[in-house]
XYZ file of C-alpha atoms in Angstrom:
219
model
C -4.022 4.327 22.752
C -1.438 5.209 20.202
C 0.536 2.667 18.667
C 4.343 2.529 19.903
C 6.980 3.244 17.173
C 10.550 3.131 17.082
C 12.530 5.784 14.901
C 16.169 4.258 13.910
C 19.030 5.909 11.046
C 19.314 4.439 7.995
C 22.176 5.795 6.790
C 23.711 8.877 7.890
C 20.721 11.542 6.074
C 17.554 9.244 6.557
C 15.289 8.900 9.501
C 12.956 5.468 9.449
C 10.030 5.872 11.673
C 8.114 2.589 12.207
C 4.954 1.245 14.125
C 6.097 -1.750 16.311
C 2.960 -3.732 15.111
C 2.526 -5.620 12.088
C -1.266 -4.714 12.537
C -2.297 -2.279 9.778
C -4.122 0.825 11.667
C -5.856 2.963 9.679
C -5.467 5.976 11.992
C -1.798 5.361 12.552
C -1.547 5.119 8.459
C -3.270 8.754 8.357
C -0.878 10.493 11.009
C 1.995 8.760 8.256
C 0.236 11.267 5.613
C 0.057 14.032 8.110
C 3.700 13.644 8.929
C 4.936 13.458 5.165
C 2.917 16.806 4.718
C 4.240 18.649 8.035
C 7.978 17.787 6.841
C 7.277 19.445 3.486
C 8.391 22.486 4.813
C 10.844 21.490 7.511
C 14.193 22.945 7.898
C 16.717 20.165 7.015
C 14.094 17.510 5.440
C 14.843 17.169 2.125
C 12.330 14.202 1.248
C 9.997 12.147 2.786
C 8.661 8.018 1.772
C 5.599 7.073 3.547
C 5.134 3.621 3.472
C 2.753 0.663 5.146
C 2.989 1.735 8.811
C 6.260 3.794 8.214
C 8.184 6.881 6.681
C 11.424 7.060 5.687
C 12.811 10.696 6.337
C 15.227 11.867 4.234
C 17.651 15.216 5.766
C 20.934 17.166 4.587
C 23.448 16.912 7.337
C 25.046 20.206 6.290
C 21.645 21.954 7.464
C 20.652 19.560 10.133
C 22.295 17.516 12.553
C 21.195 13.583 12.810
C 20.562 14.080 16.703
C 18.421 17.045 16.123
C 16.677 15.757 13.070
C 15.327 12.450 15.319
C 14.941 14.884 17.516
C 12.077 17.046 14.883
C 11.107 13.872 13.585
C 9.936 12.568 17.292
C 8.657 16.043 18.401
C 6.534 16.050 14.861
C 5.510 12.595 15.183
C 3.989 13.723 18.762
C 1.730 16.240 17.132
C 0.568 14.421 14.136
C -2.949 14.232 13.757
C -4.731 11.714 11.284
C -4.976 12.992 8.009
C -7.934 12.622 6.709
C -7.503 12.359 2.436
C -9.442 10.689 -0.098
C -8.179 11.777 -3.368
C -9.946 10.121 -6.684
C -12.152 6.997 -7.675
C -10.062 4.656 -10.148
C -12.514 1.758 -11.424
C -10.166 -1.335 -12.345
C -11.950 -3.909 -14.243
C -11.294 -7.304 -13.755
C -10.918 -10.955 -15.147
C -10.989 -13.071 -12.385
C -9.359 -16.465 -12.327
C -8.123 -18.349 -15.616
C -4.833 -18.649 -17.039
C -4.299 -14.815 -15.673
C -5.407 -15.580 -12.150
C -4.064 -19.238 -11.164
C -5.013 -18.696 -7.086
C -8.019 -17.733 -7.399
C -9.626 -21.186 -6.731
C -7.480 -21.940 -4.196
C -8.244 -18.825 -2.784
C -12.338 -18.735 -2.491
C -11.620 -22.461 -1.303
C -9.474 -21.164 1.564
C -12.378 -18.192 1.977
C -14.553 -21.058 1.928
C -16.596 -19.499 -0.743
C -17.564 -20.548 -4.691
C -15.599 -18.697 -7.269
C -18.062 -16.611 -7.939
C -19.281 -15.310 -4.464
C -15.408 -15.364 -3.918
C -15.107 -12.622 -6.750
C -18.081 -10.573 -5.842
C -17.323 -10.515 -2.475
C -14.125 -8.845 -3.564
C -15.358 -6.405 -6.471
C -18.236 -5.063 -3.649
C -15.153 -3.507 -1.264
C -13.983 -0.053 -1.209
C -10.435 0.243 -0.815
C -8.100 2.896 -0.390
C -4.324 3.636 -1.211
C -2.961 3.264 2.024
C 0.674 3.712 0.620
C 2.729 2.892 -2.640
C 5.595 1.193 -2.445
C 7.840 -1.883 -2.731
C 7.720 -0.552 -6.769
C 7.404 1.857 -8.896
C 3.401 2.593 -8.861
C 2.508 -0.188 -6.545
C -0.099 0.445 -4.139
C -0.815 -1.255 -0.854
C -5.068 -0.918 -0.625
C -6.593 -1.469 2.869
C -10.205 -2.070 2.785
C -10.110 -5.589 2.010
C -13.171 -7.901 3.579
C -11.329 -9.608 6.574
C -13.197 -12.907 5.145
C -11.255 -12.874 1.828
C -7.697 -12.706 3.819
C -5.077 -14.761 3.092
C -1.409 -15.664 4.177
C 1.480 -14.925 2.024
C 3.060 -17.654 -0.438
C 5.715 -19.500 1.675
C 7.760 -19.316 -1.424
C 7.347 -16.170 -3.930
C 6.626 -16.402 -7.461
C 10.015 -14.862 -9.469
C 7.810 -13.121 -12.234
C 4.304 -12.163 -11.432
C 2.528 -10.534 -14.258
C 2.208 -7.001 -15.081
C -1.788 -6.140 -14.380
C -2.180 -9.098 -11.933
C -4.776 -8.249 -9.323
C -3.313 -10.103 -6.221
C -3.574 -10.151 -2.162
C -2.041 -11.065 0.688
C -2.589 -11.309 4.547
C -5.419 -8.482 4.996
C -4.695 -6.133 1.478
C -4.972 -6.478 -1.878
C -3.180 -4.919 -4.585
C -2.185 -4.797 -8.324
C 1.131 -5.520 -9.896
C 2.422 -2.211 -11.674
C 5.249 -4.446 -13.246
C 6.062 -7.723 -13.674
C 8.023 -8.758 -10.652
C 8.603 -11.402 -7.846
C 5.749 -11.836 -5.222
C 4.541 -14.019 -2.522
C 0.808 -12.051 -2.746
C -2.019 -14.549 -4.483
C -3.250 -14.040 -8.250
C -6.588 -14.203 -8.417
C -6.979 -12.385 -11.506
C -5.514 -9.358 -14.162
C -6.838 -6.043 -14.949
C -5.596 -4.048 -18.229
C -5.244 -0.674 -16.332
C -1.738 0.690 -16.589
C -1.073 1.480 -12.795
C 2.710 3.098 -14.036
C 4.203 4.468 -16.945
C 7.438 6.710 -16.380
C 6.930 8.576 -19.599
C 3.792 9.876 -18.176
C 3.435 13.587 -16.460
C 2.207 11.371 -13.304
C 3.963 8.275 -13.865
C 1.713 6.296 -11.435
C -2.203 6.265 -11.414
C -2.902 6.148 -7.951
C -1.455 7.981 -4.772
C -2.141 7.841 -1.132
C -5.472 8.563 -0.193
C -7.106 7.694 -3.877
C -10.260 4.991 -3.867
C -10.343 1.710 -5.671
C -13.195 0.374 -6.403
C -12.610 -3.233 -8.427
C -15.123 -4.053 -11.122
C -16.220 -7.382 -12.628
C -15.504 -8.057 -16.025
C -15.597 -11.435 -16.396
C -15.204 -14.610 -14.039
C -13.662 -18.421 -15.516
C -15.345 -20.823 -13.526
């Protein structure tokens, strides 16, 4: 069974389509990618932002009327079939715990693990860039071992480090820039996930593998 969705305007030349669960589906998150492709080269679209169990749809109204473009968008939607990508391996080493990675006690406690299983439980996943967003470079990786979930911060940190290796409710993720965040630290990798004066300003993109290595653990 498909998830439902609801498609609303934001704006008057962008589209929103949206699953109406807060469940993560990894098949749902693959028809996303198929759906950003297939618009590539429809009449109208002029961009496309796929995001955690969304797209934003971006359309000129000179070529395209808002009515017929929901009307596309739906009809496209309909036909989308998963996507199946995996794009490259990125290894990102890191320091778990420490002055760099202040939750990460708290969080094996919570797991109900010692820091150490805590850490190796999360370096042995395989994760994938399910989207990047909320930032420049940041990327939302599903894959994370249900056991090592955790709820958000009830009250977000205003400046969390550039590099810190972080998660929150069933993903994990890595800070491209220092910014706010409600995610956990439980560590900090040196890996540069974005640098605009780069060809490819961000490392990773939809479909790519992460694989987290150990490089050290402060017990």
């Amino acid at each position: 069974m498909r998830e439902p969705i609801t498609i609303s305007f934001s704006g008057g030349s962008a589209l929103l389509l949206q699953s109406n669960s807060s469940r993560f589906d990894e098949q749902f998150q693959k028809r996303i990618w198929s759906l950003a492709t297939d618009l590539q080269a429809a009449p109208g679209f002029t961009e496309t932002v796929p995001g955690m169990n969304n797209i934003l749809a971006l359309f000129n109204p000179e070529e395209i009327v808002p009515e017929e473009a929901r009307k596309q968008l739906t009809e496209r939607w309909a036909k989308a079939q998963p996507l199946p990508r995996r794009g490259k391996t990125v290894e990102i080493p890191v320091v778990y715990g420490g002055q760099n990675g202040e939750d990460f006690k708290p969080w094996a406690r919570h797991c109900g693990l010692a820091p150490l299983e805590a850490a190796q439980r999360h370096a042995a996943g395989t994760y994938q860039v399910a989207a990047i967003g909320a930032m420049p470079g940041f990327p939302y990786l599903s894959g994370l071992d249900p056991a090592l979930a955790i709820a958000r911060r009830s009250t977000p940190r205003l400046a969390v480090p550039v590099g810190s290796v972080i998660v929150g409710g069933a993903q994990a993720a890595v800070m491209p820039q220092t910014s706010p965040s409600g995610w956990h630290i439980i560590g900090r990798t040196n890996i540069a996930l974005f640098d605009p004066h780069r060809d490819k300003p961000s490392t990773l993109a939809p479909g790519d593998i992460v694989r987290f290595t150990i490089e050290d653990v402060w017990l």
